[in-house]
Coordinates of C-alpha atoms in Angstrom, one line a residue:
X1 CA 0.0 0.0 0.0
X2 CA 2.9 2.3 0.9
X3 CA 4.5 1.5 -2.5
X4 CA 1.3 2.3 -4.4
X5 CA 1.0 5.7 -2.6
X6 CA 4.6 6.4 -3.4
X7 CA 4.1 5.7 -7.0
X8 CA 1.0 7.7 -7.2
X9 CA 2.7 10.6 -5.4
X10 CA 5.7 10.4 -7.8
X11 CA 3.4 10.3 -10.9
X12 CA 1.5 13.3 -9.5
X13 CA 4.7 15.3 -8.9
X14 CA 6.0 14.3 -12.4
X15 CA 2.7 15.4 -14.0
X16 CA 2.8 18.7 -12.2
X17 CA 6.4 19.3 -13.2
X18 CA 5.5 18.4 -16.8
X19 CA 2.7 20.9 -16.8
X20 CA 5.0 23.6 -15.4
X21 CA 7.7 22.9 -17.9
X22 CA 5.2 23.1 -20.8
X23 CA 3.7 26.4 -19.5
X24 CA 7.2 27.9 -19.3
X25 CA 7.9 26.8 -22.9
X26 CA 4.7 28.6 -24.0
X27 CA 5.5 31.7 -22.1
X28 CA 9.1 31.9 -23.2
X29 CA 8.1 31.3 -26.9
X30 CA 5.4 34.0 -26.7
X31 CA 7.9 36.4 -25.1
X32 CA 10.6 35.8 -27.7
X33 CA 8.1 36.4 -30.5
X34 CA 6.9 39.7 -29.0
X35 CA 10.5 40.8 -28.5
X36 CA 11.5 39.9 -32.0
X37 CA 8.6 42.0 -33.3
X38 CA 9.7 45.0 -31.1
X39 CA 13.3 44.6 -32.2
X40 CA 12.2 44.6 -35.8
X41 CA 10.3 47.8 -35.2
X42 CA 13.3 49.4 -33.6
X43 CA 15.4 48.8 -36.7
X44 CA 12.7 50.1 -39.1
X45 CA 13.4 53.8 -38.5
X46 CA 16.7 55.7 -38.0
X47 CA 15.0 57.8 -35.3
X48 CA 14.8 54.8 -33.0
X49 CA 18.4 53.7 -33.3
X50 CA 19.7 57.2 -32.9
X51 CA 17.8 58.1 -29.8
X52 CA 19.2 57.0 -26.4
X53 CA 16.0 55.9 -24.7
X54 CA 15.1 53.6 -27.6
X55 CA 18.7 52.3 -27.9
X56 CA 18.6 51.4 -24.2
X57 CA 15.2 49.8 -24.7
X58 CA 16.6 47.7 -27.5
X59 CA 19.4 46.7 -25.2
X60 CA 17.0 45.4 -22.6
X61 CA 15.1 43.5 -25.3
X62 CA 18.2 41.7 -26.6
X63 CA 19.4 41.1 -23.1
X64 CA 16.1 39.6 -22.0
X65 CA 15.8 37.4 -25.1
X66 CA 19.3 35.9 -24.5
X67 CA 18.7 35.5 -20.8
X68 CA 15.4 33.7 -21.2
X69 CA 16.7 31.6 -24.0
X70 CA 19.6 30.4 -21.9
X71 CA 17.6 29.9 -18.7
X72 CA 15.1 27.8 -20.7
X73 CA 18.0 25.7 -22.0
X74 CA 19.2 25.3 -18.5
X75 CA 15.7 24.3 -17.3
X76 CA 15.4 21.6 -20.0
X77 CA 18.9 20.2 -19.2
X78 CA 18.1 20.1 -15.5
X79 CA 14.6 18.6 -16.0
X80 CA 15.9 15.7 -18.2
X81 CA 19.0 15.3 -16.1
X82 CA 21.4 15.8 -19.0
X83 CA 25.0 16.0 -17.9
X84 CA 27.4 18.2 -19.8
X85 CA 31.1 19.1 -19.7
X86 CA 32.2 21.8 -17.3
X87 CA 33.4 24.2 -20.0
X88 CA 30.0 24.2 -21.6
X89 CA 28.3 24.8 -18.2
X90 CA 30.9 27.6 -17.7
X91 CA 29.7 29.3 -20.9
X92 CA 26.1 29.1 -19.9
X93 CA 26.9 30.5 -16.4
X94 CA 28.9 33.4 -17.8
X95 CA 26.0 34.4 -20.1
X96 CA 23.4 34.0 -17.3
X97 CA 25.5 35.8 -14.7
X98 CA 26.2 38.7 -17.1
X99 CA 22.6 39.2 -18.3
X100 CA 21.1 38.8 -14.9
X101 CA 22.6 42.2 -14.1
X102 CA 22.4 43.8 -17.6
X103 CA 18.7 44.3 -17.5
X104 CA 18.5 46.0 -14.0
X105 CA 21.6 48.1 -14.7
X106 CA 20.1 49.2 -18.1
X107 CA 16.8 50.1 -16.4
X108 CA 18.8 52.3 -14.0
X109 CA 20.4 54.0 -17.0
X110 CA 17.0 54.5 -18.6
X111 CA 15.8 56.1 -15.4
X112 CA 18.8 58.5 -15.4
X113 CA 18.0 59.3 -19.1
X114 CA 14.5 60.3 -18.1
X115 CA 16.0 62.4 -15.2
X116 CA 18.3 64.2 -17.6
X117 CA 15.4 64.7 -20.2
X118 CA 13.1 66.3 -17.6
X119 CA 15.4 68.0 -15.1
X120 CA 18.2 69.0 -17.5
X121 CA 16.5 69.4 -20.8
X122 CA 19.1 71.9 -22.2
X123 CA 21.9 69.3 -21.7
X124 CA 19.9 66.3 -22.9
X125 CA 21.1 66.4 -26.4
X126 CA 24.7 66.6 -25.3
X127 CA 24.6 63.9 -22.6
X128 CA 22.3 61.5 -24.4
X129 CA 23.7 61.5 -27.9
X130 CA 24.1 58.3 -30.0
X131 CA 27.8 58.1 -29.1
X132 CA 27.0 58.5 -25.4
X133 CA 24.4 55.7 -25.8
X134 CA 27.0 53.3 -27.1
X135 CA 29.4 54.2 -24.4
X136 CA 26.6 53.7 -21.9
X137 CA 26.0 50.2 -23.2
X138 CA 29.7 49.4 -22.9
X139 CA 29.7 50.7 -19.3
X140 CA 26.5 48.7 -18.5
X141 CA 28.1 45.4 -19.7
X142 CA 31.3 46.2 -17.8
X143 CA 29.5 46.9 -14.5
X144 CA 27.4 43.8 -15.1
X145 CA 30.4 41.6 -15.6
X146 CA 32.0 42.4 -12.2
X147 CA 30.0 39.9 -10.1
X148 CA 30.7 37.1 -12.6
X149 CA 34.4 37.9 -12.7
X150 CA 34.6 37.9 -8.8
X151 CA 32.6 34.6 -8.5
X152 CA 34.6 32.8 -11.2
X153 CA 37.9 34.1 -9.8
X154 CA 37.1 32.6 -6.4
X155 CA 35.9 29.4 -8.1
X156 CA 39.1 29.0 -10.2
X157 CA 41.2 29.6 -7.0
X158 CA 39.2 27.0 -5.0
X159 CA 38.4 24.2 -7.5
X160 CA 40.7 21.1 -7.9
X161 CA 42.0 19.9 -11.3
X162 CA 39.7 16.8 -11.0
X163 CA 36.6 19.0 -10.9
X164 CA 37.3 20.4 -14.4
X165 CA 37.2 16.9 -16.0
X166 CA 33.8 15.9 -14.7
X167 CA 30.5 15.8 -16.5
X168 CA 27.9 17.6 -14.4
X169 CA 24.2 18.6 -14.2
X170 CA 24.7 22.2 -14.9
X171 CA 23.2 24.8 -12.6
X172 CA 24.2 28.3 -11.4
X173 CA 25.1 26.7 -8.0
X174 CA 27.8 24.5 -9.7
X175 CA 30.4 27.3 -9.2
X176 CA 29.6 27.8 -5.5
X177 CA 31.9 25.2 -3.8
X178 CA 31.7 26.7 -0.2
X179 CA 29.0 28.5 1.7
X180 CA 31.2 31.6 2.1
X181 CA 31.3 31.9 -1.7
X182 CA 27.5 32.1 -1.6
X183 CA 27.7 34.9 1.0
X184 CA 30.2 36.8 -1.2
X185 CA 27.8 36.6 -4.2
X186 CA 24.9 37.7 -2.0
X187 CA 26.9 40.7 -0.7
X188 CA 27.7 41.8 -4.3
X189 CA 24.0 41.5 -5.3
X190 CA 22.9 43.5 -2.3
X191 CA 25.5 46.2 -3.0
X192 CA 24.1 46.5 -6.6
X193 CA 20.6 46.5 -5.2
X194 CA 21.4 49.4 -2.8
X195 CA 23.1 51.6 -5.5
X196 CA 20.2 51.1 -8.0
X197 CA 17.6 51.8 -5.3
X198 CA 19.4 55.1 -4.4
X199 CA 19.5 56.1 -8.1
X200 CA 15.8 55.4 -8.6
X201 CA 14.8 57.3 -5.4
X202 CA 17.0 60.2 -6.3
X203 CA 15.7 60.4 -9.9
X204 CA 12.1 60.1 -8.7
X205 CA 12.5 62.9 -6.1
X206 CA 14.0 65.3 -8.6
X207 CA 11.4 64.6 -11.3
X208 CA 8.6 65.0 -8.7
X209 CA 10.0 68.5 -7.9
X210 CA 10.0 69.5 -11.5
X211 CA 6.5 68.0 -12.0
X212 CA 5.1 70.3 -9.2
X213 CA 6.7 73.4 -10.8
X214 CA 5.8 72.6 -14.4
X215 CA 2.6 73.8 -16.1
X216 CA 0.6 73.1 -19.3
X217 CA 2.3 70.7 -21.8
X218 CA 5.4 70.5 -19.7
X219 CA 3.4 69.3 -16.7
X220 CA 1.8 66.6 -18.8
X221 CA 5.2 65.5 -20.2
X222 CA 6.7 65.5 -16.8
X223 CA 4.0 63.4 -15.2
X224 CA 4.4 60.9 -18.0
X225 CA 8.1 60.8 -17.3
X226 CA 7.3 60.3 -13.6
X227 CA 5.0 57.3 -14.3
X228 CA 7.7 55.8 -16.5
X229 CA 10.2 56.1 -13.6
X230 CA 7.7 54.4 -11.3
X231 CA 7.2 51.5 -13.8
X232 CA 11.0 51.2 -14.1
X233 CA 11.2 51.2 -10.3
X234 CA 8.6 48.3 -10.1
X235 CA 10.4 46.4 -12.9
X236 CA 13.7 47.0 -11.2
X237 CA 12.4 45.7 -7.9
X238 CA 11.3 42.5 -9.4
X239 CA 14.7 42.0 -11.2
X240 CA 16.5 42.7 -8.0
X241 CA 14.4 40.3 -5.9
X242 CA 15.6 37.7 -8.4
X243 CA 19.1 38.2 -7.0
X244 CA 17.9 37.0 -3.6
X245 CA 16.0 34.0 -5.0
X246 CA 19.0 31.5 -4.7
X247 CA 19.3 32.2 -1.0
X248 CA 15.5 31.5 -0.5
X249 CA 15.6 28.4 -2.7
X250 CA 18.6 26.9 -0.9
X251 CA 16.9 27.4 2.5
X252 CA 13.7 25.8 1.3
X253 CA 15.6 22.9 -0.3
X254 CA 17.0 21.9 3.1
X255 CA 13.5 21.3 4.4
X256 CA 11.1 20.2 1.6
X257 CA 12.0 19.1 -2.0
X258 CA 8.4 19.5 -3.2
X259 CA 8.1 23.0 -1.8
X260 CA 11.5 23.8 -3.3
X261 CA 10.2 22.8 -6.8
X262 CA 7.1 25.1 -6.3
X263 CA 9.1 28.0 -4.9
X264 CA 11.7 27.8 -7.8
X265 CA 8.9 27.7 -10.3
X266 CA 7.1 30.7 -8.7
X267 CA 10.4 32.6 -8.6
X268 CA 11.1 32.0 -12.2
X269 CA 7.7 33.2 -13.4
X270 CA 7.5 36.1 -11.0
X271 CA 11.0 37.4 -11.0
X272 CA 12.4 36.3 -14.3
X273 CA 9.5 36.3 -16.8
X274 CA 7.3 39.0 -15.3
X275 CA 9.8 41.9 -15.1
X276 CA 11.0 41.2 -18.6
X277 CA 7.4 41.3 -19.9
X278 CA 7.1 44.9 -18.6
X279 CA 9.7 46.3 -21.0
X280 CA 7.5 45.8 -24.1
X281 CA 4.6 47.5 -22.1
X282 CA 6.6 50.5 -21.0
X283 CA 8.1 51.4 -24.3
X284 CA 6.3 49.2 -26.8
X285 CA 2.7 50.2 -25.9
X286 CA 2.9 53.3 -23.7
X287 CA 5.3 55.2 -26.1
X288 CA 3.0 56.7 -28.7
X289 CA 5.7 57.0 -31.4
X290 CA 6.9 53.4 -31.0
X291 CA 3.3 52.1 -30.7
X292 CA 2.3 53.6 -34.0
X293 CA 5.4 52.2 -35.8
X294 CA 4.6 48.8 -34.2
X295 CA 1.0 48.9 -35.2
X296 CA 2.0 49.8 -38.8
X297 CA 4.3 46.7 -39.0
X298 CA 1.7 44.3 -37.3
X299 CA -1.0 45.4 -39.8
X300 CA 1.4 45.0 -42.7
X301 CA 1.3 48.6 -43.7
X302 CA -2.6 48.8 -43.7
X303 CA -2.5 51.2 -40.7
X304 CA -3.3 54.7 -42.1
X305 CA -0.8 56.7 -40.0
X306 CA 2.5 55.5 -41.3
X307 CA 5.7 55.6 -39.2
X308 CA 7.1 58.3 -41.5
X309 CA 4.4 60.6 -40.4
X310 CA 5.6 60.4 -36.8
X311 CA 9.0 61.9 -37.2

């Protein structure tokens, strides 16, 4: 009787995991299709790829696509218990570690761009030029690579030669050999969290002051910028909570495997997929210029107000 219950429980768990994996595949596929459409729209007009806020928007789209594609591969490898060589797992880890930070750092940069546009309009053209945008993207990737470099440096200093020759079930925890390494990674994440929160609060406070002093069309534009910053703050909060998820999941794993599966699934949907679905909404739908260009492409040119009329 105990064996039958065990089998039934195991089948129930396997069926539930199957349903979860299938749902993730559907969500990721839908997300990638939407982002591909938005990226296509971005490259349709020179105005988009010569304006800083759209360049940074495209950077988040590309970052999110690569991040979700790689996390999905990692999910499938883990689910089917495929073992791979360490060097391949290392490549996956580098990409995931880098682009875990690229999106929140880019969101912070987009918030600063809105701050400059609203609070320093006379210097916006100078500070947010196309050349400045490219430099900003380089700085974003450099800052985002620091946590990965630190974690891997500690790993290479700690791992034995035998470890490099093993085939492993790849996960982001593979390169954490000791508990203190996890604490170092957590400390770095919390430091980034603090800096980004200070930036968001500072920008929001300054834009709020300008919004109170503005009038007419300026007031309307400023309030829209304020709402954009709030959406960035919410999106950034979800992205940054993601940095704390490994700590929560490890604590749960020590007590209950079934709960661990559910918590990890919830974290992936809420703190990986959800914040990356907000980017298309913030600039793909709320931005009037980009929305009309997108609508023109979706309707295959049947939309009366063509993108050329918007510039």
